[in-house]
Coordinates of C-alpha atoms and ligand atoms in Angstrom, one line a residue:
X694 CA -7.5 17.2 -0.1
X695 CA -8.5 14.6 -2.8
X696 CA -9.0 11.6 -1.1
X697 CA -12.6 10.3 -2.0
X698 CA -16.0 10.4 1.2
X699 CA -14.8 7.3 3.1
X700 CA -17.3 4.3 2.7
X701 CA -19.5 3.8 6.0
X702 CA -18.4 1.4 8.1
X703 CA -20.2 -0.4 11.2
X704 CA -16.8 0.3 13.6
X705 CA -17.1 3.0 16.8
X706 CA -18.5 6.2 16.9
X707 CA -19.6 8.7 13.7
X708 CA -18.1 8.1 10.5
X709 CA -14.9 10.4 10.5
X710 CA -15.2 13.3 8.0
X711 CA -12.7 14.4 5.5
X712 CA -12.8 18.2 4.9
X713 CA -12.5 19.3 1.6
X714 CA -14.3 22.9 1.3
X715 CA -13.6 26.0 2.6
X716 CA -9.9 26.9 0.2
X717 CA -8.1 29.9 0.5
X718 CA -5.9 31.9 -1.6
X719 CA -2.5 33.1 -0.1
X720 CA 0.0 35.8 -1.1
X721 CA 2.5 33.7 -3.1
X722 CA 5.8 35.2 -2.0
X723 CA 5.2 36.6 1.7
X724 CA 9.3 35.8 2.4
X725 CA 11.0 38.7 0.5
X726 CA 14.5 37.1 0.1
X727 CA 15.0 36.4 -3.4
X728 CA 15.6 33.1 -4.1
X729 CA 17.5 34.1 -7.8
X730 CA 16.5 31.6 -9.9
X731 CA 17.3 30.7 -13.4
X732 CA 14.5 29.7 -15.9
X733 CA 16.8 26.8 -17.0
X734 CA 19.2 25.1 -15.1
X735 CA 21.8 22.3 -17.0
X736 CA 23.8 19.6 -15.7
X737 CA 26.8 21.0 -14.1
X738 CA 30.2 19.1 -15.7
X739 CA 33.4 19.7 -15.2
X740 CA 33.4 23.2 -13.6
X741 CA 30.7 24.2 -16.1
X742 CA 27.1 24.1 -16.6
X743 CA 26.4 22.1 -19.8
X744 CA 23.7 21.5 -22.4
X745 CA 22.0 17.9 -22.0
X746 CA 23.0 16.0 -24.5
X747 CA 19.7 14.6 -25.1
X748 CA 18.1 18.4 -25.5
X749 CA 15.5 17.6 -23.3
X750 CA 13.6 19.8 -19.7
X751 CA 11.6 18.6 -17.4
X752 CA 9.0 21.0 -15.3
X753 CA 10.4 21.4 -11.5
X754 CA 7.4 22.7 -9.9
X755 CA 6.1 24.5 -6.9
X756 CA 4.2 22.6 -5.0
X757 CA 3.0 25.2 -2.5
X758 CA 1.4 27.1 -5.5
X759 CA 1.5 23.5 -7.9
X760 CA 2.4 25.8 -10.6
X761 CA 6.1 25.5 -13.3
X762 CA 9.4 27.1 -11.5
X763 CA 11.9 26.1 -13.3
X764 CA 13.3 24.1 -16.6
X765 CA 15.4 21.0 -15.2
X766 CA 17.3 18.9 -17.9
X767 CA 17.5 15.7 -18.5
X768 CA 20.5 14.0 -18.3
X769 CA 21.2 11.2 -20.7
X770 CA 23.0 8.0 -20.0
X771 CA 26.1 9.7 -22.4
X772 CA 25.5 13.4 -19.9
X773 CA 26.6 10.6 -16.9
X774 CA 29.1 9.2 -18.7
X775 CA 30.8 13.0 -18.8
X776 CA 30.3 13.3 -15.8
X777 CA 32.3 10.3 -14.5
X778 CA 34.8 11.1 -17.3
X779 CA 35.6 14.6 -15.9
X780 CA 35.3 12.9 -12.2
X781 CA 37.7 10.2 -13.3
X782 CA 40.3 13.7 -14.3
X783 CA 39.8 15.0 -11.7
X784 CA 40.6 12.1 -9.1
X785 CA 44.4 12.0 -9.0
X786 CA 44.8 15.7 -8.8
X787 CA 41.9 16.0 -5.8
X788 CA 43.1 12.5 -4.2
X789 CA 46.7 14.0 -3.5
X790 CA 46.5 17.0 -2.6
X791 CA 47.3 17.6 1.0
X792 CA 44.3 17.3 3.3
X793 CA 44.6 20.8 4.7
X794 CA 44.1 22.4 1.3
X795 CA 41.3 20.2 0.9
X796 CA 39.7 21.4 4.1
X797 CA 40.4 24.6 2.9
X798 CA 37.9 24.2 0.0
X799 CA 35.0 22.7 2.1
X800 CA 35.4 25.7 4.5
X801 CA 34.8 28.2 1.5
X802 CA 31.9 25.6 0.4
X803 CA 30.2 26.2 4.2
X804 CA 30.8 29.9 4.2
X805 CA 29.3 30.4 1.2
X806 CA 26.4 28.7 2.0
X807 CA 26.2 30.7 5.2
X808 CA 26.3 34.2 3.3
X809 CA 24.2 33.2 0.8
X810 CA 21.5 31.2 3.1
X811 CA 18.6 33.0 2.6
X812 CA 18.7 32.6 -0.7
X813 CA 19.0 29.2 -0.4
X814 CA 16.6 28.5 2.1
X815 CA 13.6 30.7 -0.1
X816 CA 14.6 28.2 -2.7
X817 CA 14.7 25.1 -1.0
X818 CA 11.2 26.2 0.2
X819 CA 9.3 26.6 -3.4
X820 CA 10.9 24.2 -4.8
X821 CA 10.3 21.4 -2.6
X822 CA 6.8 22.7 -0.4
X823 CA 9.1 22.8 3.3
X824 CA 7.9 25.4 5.7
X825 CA 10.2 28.6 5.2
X826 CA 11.4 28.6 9.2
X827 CA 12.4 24.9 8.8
X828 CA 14.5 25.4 5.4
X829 CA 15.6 29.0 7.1
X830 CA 16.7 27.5 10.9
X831 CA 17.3 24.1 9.7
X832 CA 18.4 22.5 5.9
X833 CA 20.4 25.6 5.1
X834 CA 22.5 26.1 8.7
X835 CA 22.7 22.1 8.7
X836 CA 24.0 21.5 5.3
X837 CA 26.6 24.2 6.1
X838 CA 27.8 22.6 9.2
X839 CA 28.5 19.0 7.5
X840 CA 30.7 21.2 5.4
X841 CA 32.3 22.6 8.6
X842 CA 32.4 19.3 10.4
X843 CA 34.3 17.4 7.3
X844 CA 36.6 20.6 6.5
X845 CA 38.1 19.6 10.1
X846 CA 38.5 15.8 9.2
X847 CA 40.4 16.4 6.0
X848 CA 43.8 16.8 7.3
X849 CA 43.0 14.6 10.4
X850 CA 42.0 11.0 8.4
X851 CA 45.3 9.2 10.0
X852 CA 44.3 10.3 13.1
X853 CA 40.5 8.9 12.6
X854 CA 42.0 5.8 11.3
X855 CA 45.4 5.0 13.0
X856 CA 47.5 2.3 11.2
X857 CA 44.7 2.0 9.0
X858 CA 45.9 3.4 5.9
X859 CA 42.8 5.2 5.0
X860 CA 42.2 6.0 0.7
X861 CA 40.1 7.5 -1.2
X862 CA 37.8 5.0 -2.8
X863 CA 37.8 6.8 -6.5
X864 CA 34.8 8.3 -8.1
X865 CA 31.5 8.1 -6.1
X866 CA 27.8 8.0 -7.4
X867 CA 25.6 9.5 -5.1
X868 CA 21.6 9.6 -5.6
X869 CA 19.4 11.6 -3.4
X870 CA 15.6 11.8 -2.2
X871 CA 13.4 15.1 -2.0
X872 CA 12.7 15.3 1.0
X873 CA 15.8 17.0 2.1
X874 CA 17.1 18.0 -1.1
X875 CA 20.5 20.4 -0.1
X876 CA 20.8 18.6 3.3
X877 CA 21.2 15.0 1.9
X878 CA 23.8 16.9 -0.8
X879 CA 25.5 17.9 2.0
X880 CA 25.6 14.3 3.8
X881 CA 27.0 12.9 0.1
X882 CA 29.5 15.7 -0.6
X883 CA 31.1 16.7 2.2
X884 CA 32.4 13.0 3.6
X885 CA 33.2 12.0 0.1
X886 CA 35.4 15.5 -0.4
X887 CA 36.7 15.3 2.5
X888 CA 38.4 12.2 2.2
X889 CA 40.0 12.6 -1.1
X890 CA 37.2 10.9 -3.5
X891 CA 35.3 13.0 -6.5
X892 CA 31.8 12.6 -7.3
X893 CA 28.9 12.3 -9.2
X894 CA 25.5 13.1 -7.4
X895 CA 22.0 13.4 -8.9
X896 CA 19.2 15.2 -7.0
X897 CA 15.3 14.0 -6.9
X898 CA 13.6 15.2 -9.6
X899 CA 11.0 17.1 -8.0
X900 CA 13.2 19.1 -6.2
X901 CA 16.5 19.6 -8.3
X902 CA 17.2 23.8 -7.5
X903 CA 19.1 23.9 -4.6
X904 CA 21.8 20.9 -5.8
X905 CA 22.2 23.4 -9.4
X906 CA 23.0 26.3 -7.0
X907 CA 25.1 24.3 -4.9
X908 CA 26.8 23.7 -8.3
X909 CA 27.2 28.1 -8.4
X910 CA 29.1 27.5 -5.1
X911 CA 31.4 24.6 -6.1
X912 CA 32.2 27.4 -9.0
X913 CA 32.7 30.2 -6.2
X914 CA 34.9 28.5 -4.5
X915 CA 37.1 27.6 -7.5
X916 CA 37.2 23.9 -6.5
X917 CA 38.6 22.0 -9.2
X918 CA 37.0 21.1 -12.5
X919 CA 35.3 17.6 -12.3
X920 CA 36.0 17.2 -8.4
X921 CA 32.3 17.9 -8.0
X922 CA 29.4 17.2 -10.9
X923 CA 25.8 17.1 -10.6
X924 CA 23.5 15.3 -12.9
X925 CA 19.3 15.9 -13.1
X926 CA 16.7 13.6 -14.4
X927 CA 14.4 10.9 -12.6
X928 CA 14.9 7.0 -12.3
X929 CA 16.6 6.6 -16.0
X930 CA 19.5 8.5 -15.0
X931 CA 19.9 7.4 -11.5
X932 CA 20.5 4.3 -12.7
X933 CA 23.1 5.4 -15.0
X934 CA 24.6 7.4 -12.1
X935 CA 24.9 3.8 -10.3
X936 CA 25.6 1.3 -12.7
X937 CA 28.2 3.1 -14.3
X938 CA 31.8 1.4 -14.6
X939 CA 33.8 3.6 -13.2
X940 CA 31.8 4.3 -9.6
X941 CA 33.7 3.0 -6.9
X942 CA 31.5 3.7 -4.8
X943 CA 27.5 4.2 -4.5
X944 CA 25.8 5.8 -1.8
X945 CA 21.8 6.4 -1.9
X946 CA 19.7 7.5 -0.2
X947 CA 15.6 6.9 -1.0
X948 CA 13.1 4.2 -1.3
X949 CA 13.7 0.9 0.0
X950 CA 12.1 -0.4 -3.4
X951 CA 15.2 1.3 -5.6
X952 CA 17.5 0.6 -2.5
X953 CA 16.8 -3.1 -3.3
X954 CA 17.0 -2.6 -7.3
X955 CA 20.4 -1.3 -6.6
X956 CA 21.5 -3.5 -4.2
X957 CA 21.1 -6.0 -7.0
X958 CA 22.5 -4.1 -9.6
X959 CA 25.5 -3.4 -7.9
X960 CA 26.1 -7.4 -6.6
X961 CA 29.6 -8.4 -7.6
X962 CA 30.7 -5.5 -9.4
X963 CA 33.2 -4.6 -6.4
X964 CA 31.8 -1.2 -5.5
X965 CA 31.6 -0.5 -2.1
X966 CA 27.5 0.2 -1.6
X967 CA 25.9 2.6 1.3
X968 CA 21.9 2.6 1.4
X969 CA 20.0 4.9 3.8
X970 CA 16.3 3.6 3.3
X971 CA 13.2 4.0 4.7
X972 CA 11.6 3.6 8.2
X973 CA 8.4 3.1 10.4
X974 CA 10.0 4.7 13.4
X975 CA 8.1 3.7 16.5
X976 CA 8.0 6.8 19.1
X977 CA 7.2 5.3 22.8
X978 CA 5.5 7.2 25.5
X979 CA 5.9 5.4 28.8
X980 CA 3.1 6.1 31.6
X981 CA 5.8 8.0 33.6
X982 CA 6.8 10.8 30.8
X983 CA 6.0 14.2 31.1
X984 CA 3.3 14.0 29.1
X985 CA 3.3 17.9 27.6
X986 CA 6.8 17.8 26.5
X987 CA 6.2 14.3 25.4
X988 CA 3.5 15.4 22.9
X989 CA 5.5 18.1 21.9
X990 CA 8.2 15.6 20.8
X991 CA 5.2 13.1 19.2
X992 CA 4.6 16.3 16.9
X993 CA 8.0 17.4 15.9
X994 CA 8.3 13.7 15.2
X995 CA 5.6 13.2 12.8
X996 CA 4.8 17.0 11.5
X997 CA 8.3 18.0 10.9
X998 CA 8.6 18.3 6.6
X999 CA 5.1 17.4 6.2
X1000 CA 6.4 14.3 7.9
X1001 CA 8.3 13.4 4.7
X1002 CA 11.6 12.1 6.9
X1003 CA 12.6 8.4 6.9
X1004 CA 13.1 8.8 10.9
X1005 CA 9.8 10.4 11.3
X1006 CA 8.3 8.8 14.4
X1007 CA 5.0 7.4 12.4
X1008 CA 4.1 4.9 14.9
X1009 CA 3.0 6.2 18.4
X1010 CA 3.0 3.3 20.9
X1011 CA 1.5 5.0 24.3
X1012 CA 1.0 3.2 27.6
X1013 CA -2.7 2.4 27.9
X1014 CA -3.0 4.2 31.6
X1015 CA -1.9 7.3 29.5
X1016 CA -3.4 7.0 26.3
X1017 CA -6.5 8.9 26.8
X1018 CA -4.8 12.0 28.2
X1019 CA -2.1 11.8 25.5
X1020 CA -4.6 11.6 22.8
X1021 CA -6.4 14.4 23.7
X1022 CA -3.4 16.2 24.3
X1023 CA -2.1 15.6 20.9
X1024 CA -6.0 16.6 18.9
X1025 CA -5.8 19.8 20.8
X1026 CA -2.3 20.3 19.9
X1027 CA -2.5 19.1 16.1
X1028 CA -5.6 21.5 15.9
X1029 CA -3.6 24.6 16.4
X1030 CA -0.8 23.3 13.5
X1031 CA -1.0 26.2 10.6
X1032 CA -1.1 24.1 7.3
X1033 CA -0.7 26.3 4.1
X1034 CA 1.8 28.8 2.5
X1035 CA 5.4 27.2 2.8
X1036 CA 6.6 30.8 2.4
X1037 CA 5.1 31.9 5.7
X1038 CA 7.3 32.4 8.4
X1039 CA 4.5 30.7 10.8
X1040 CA 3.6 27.9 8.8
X1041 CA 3.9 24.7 10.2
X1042 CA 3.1 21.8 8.2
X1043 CA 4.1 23.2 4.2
X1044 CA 3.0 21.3 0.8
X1045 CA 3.6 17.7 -0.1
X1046 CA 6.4 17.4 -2.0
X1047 CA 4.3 16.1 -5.2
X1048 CA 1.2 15.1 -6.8
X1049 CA 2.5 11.5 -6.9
X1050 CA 3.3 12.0 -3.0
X1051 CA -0.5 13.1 -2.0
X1052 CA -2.1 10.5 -4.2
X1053 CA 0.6 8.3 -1.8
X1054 CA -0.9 9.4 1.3
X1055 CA -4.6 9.8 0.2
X1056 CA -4.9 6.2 -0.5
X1057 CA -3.1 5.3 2.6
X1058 CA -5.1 7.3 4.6
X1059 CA -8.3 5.7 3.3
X1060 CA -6.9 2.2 3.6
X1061 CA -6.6 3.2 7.4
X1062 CA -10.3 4.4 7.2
X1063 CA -11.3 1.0 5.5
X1064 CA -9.2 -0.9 8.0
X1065 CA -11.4 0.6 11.1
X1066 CA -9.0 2.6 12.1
X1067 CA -10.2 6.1 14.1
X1068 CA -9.2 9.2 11.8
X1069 CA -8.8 12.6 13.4
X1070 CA -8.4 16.1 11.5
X1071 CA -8.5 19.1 12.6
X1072 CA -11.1 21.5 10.7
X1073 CA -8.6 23.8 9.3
X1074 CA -8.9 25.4 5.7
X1075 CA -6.2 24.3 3.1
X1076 CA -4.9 26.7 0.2
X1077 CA -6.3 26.7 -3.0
X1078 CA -4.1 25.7 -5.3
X1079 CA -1.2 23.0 -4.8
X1080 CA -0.7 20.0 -2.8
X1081 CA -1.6 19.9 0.7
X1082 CA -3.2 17.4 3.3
X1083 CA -4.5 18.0 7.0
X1084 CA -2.2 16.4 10.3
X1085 CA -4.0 13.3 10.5
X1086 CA -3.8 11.1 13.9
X1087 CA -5.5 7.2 13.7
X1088 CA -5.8 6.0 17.0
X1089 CA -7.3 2.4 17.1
X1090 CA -4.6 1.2 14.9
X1091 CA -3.7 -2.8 15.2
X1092 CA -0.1 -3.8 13.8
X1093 CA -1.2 -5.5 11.3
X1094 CA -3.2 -2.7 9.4
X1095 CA -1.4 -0.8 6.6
X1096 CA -0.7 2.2 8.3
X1097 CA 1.3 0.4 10.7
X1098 CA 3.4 -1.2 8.6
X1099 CA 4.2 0.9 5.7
X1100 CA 5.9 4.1 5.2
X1101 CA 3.5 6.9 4.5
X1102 CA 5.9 9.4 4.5
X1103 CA 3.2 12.5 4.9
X1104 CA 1.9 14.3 8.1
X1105 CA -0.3 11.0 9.3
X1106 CA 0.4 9.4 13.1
X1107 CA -0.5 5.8 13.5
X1108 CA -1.2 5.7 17.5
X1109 CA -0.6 2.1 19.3
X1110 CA -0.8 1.1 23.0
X1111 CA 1.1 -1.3 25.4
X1112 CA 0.9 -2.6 28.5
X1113 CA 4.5 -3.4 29.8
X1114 CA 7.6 -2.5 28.5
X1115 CA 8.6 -5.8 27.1
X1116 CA 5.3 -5.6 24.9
X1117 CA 6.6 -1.9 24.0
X1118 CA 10.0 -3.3 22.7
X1119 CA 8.0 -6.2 20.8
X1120 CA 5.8 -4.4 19.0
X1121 CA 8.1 -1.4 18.3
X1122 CA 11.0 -4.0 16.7
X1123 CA 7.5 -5.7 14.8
X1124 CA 8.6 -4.0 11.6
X1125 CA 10.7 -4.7 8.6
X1126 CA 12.6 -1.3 9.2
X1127 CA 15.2 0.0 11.8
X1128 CA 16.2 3.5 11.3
X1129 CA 15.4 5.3 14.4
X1130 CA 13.1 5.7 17.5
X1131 CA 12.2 7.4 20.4
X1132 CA 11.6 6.7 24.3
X1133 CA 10.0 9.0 26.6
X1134 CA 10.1 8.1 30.4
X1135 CA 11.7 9.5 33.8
X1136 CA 13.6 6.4 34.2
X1137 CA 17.2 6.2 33.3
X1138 CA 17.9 3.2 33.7
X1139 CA 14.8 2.2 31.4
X1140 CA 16.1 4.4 28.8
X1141 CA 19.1 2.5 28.5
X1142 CA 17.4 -0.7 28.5
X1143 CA 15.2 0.5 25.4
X1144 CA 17.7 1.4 23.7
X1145 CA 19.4 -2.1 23.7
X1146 CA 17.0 -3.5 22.8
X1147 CA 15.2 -1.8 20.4
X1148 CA 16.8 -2.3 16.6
X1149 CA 17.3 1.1 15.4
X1150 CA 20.1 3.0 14.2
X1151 CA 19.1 5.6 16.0
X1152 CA 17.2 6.3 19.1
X1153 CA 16.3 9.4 20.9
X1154 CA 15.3 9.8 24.7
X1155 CA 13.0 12.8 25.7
X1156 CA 13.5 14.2 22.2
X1157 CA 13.3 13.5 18.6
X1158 CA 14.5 14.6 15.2
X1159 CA 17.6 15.9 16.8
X1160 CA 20.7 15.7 14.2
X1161 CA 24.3 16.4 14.5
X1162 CA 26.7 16.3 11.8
X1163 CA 29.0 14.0 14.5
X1164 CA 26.4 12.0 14.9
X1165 CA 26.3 8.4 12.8
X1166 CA 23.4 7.9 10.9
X1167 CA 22.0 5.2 9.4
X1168 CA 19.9 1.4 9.9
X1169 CA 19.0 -2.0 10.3
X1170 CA 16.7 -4.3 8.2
X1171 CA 14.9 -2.5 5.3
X1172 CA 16.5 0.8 6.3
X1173 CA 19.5 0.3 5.0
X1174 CA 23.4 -0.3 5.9
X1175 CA 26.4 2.0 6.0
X1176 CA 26.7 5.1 7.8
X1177 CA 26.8 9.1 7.1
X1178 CA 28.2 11.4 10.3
X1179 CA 30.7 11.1 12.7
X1180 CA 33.5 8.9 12.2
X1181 CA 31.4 6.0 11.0
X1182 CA 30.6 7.9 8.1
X1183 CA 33.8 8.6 7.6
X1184 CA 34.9 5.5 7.4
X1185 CA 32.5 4.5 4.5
X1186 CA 34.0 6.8 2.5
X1187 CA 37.5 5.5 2.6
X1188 CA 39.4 1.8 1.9
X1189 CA 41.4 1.0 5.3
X1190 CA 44.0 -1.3 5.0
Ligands
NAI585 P1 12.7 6.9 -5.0 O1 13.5 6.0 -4.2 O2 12.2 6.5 -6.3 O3 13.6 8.3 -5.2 C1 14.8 8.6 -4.6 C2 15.9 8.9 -5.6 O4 16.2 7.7 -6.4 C3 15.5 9.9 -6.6 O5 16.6 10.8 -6.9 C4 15.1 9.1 -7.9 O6 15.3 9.8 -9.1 C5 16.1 8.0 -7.8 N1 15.8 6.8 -8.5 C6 14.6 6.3 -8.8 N2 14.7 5.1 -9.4 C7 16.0 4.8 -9.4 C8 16.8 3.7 -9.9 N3 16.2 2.6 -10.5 N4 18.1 3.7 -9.8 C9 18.7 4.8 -9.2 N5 18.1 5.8 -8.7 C10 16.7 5.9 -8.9 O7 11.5 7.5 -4.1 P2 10.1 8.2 -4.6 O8 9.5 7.3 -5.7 O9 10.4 9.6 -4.9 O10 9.2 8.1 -3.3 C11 8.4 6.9 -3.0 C12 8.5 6.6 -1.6 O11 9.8 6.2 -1.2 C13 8.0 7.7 -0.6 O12 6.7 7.7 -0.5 C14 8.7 7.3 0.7 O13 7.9 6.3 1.3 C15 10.0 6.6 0.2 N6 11.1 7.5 0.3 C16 12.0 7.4 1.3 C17 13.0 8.3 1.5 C18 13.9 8.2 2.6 O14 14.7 9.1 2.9 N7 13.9 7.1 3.3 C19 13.2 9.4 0.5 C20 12.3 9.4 -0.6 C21 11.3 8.5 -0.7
MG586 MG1 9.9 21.1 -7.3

């Protein structure tokens, strides 16, 4: 895609080539589920869908075709302040109501989304460039069960937290990322619901669809007005979602940059904060894995949502006995992905997300190339129209290059090697992140060694990307604090006593 001829340089073998020709032109709408969407779609306040009070749309687009889908509004600073005003009506009402009745609702929230997941999952898809099986087999079913999972907590919070008192913190401002648009929703909504609170939430601006037909849901299942509102807009009214007076509590999830900015806007105001940030997970192959499954796992950890996940396994640190057979392992593999038309039911690797998101990558990927890293991309064609980029593997890569270090957040594998096992843990910990990683080896007793010592959040053995909504999630460092799943995330969602 656009990223400019890389400038010779004197390092290795032939000068790497970017492929830009050879565009196609795909059927725009293969998937035949209609994805019923509206040409407008307006905050939703107190049980109702609302007109922004400062008159004003935004373009969501498609970025597997790059062309306008729908009108998103912008909410104002006074749309947010509605918003916590009906939230604020809403709380002693939704607070006491006996936790069975609120389980009730969340179980007709994850029903609905069952029977209507198709629909879901085709709009999830064009709005936000993820292959259709992915949205179809994993976002929609996901976001469902978190509903499930916290319908069962409601009436079972004394029993989660014995002696503890447990309370509903108030109102709750929740901001979300694009990457997993309905599924982070469903991270945010259900724990906060579950445990008595009401929220606030704005979606990313790129991808805004699915959280407005969530919103259709909340109607269908009559919860009551103000208990759930969604705002839309970009930074402007993030902020406003998280500065507001009346949030008790702020959880986010997104950049580490705005993590910080609210970290700091939030100091000594008394709300109780949750951050979920990003990562430069480091994915380690030890000489004794079995390698096939092992590059299997490398693959799903980098290619999965174009590689826009904060746990994607970015860095590959291999064992150098191994290293040669794993790389060519993985440029056989990666040369068989199927990049192109999210709505294809064998697509692999989908759109980027955005413009901005390529131009991210693009000059990433030629700092890598400037940096004497070794580029490898497999040969295949890219559509037309909207934003795409080739599964890119580096090999050569030294720690302190740029690709090592920062989040690229796009379809590109940084590939490492070690010798021993204490140099694995070194350079895998050598990073300002901690959200998650992954161990491949025979050894069991070596898997519980890594995972002492390495500083993630999470880390996976012989597997990666697996998620379960009773399973905590969350980091260390510059990923972030707090917790969502499980009981830990739970417990960030009530005051204990
Ligand atoms: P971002 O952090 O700006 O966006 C995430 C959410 O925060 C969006 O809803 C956005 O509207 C909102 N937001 C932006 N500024 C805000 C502010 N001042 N106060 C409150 N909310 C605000 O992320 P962006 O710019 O879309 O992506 C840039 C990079 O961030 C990506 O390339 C990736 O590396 C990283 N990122 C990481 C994510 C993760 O899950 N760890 C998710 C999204 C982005
Ligand atoms: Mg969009």
């Amino acid at each position: 895609m656009p990223v400019a001829a890389p400038k010779k340089s004197s390092r290795r073998r032939a000068e790497p080539e970017l492929i830009f020709g050879d565009l196609w032109e795909f059927d725009p709408a293969p998937e035949s589920a209609d994805p019923k969407l509206q040409d407008r779609y307006r905050p939703f306040i107190g049980g109702k869908f609302v007109a922004p009070k400062s008159g004003k749309y935004f373009a969501s687009i498609n970025p597997g075709t790059g062309k306008p889908l729908a009108e998103i509004a912008l909410a104002s600073p006074q749309d947010v302040d509605t918003a916590y005003a009906a939230a604020s009506k809403a709380f002693p009402a939704w607070s006491k109501l006996p936790g069975a009745e609120r389980g009730k609702y969340l179980y007709r929230l994850a029903r609905i989304l069952q029977d209507r997941a198709r629909e879901f999952a085709v709009a999830e898809t064009m709005d936000g460039g993820k292959p259709i099986k992915e949205s179809r087999d994993f976002d929609v079913p996901m976001a469902a069960a978190h509903f499930f999972y916290h319908a069962g907590w409601a009436d079972k919070l004394a029993y989660a937290f014995p002696g503890a008192n447990p309370q509903p913190h108030g109102v709750v401002g929740q901001v979300i990322p694009w990457n997993f648009p309905l599924l982070m929703l469903a991270w945010k909504i259900a724990p906060a619901l579950a445990t008595g609170n009401t929220v606030v939430l704005k979606p990313a601006e790129t991808t805004s669809i699915t959280a407005l037909k969530f919103a259709e849901v909340v109607q269908e299942a009559g919860l009551p007005p103000g208990v759930v509102n969604i705002v839309t807009g970009a930074g402007e009214t993030g902020a406003a979602v998280v500065n507001h007076p009346k949030a008790a509590k702020v959880a986010f999830t997104g950049s580490t940059d705005v993590g910080k900015l609210i970290m700091r806007s939030t100091a000594g105001t008394g709300k109780k904060l949750t951050l979920e940030l990003g990562g430069k997970a480091a994915n380690i192959v030890f000489e004794d894995a079995p390698l096939d499954q092992a590059v299997e796992g490398i693959v799903n950890g980098i290619f999965f949502n174009q590689g826009h996940v904060c746990c994607a396994g970015s860095r590959l640190l291999v064992q150098e006995s191994v290293a040669d057979a794993v790389l060519k392992r993985l440029r056989n593999r990666v040369s068989v992905l199927r990049v192109g038309n999210p709505l294809d039911k064998n697509t692999d690797i989908g759109a980027i997300n955005s413009k901005e998101q390529l131009d991210k990558i693009s000059g990433l990927v030629k700092a890598g190339i400037a940096e004497g890293a070794e580029m490898f991309q497999p040969k295949c064609s890219l559509p037309r129209n909207g934003y795409y980029f080739r599964p890119t593997l580096f090999s050569g890569v030294e720690q302190s290059h740029r690709i090592a270090r920062e989040e690229i957040f796009g379809p590109v594998l940084s590939i490492l090697t070690f010798r021993t096992q204490s140099e694995a843990v070194e350079k895998a910990n050598n990073t300002a992140y901690g959200l998650s990683a992954g161990v491949w080896t025979e050894k069991g007793s070596r898997i519980l060694k890594m995972s002492t010592a390495l500083k993630a959040g999470v880390v996976w053995a012989n597997t990666y990307n697996k998620f379960d909504p009773t399973s905590p999630f969350g980091g260390y460092k510059e990923s972030g604090f707090g917790r969502e799943g499980g009981k830990q995330g739970l417990a960030d969602y009530v005051k204990l006593t």
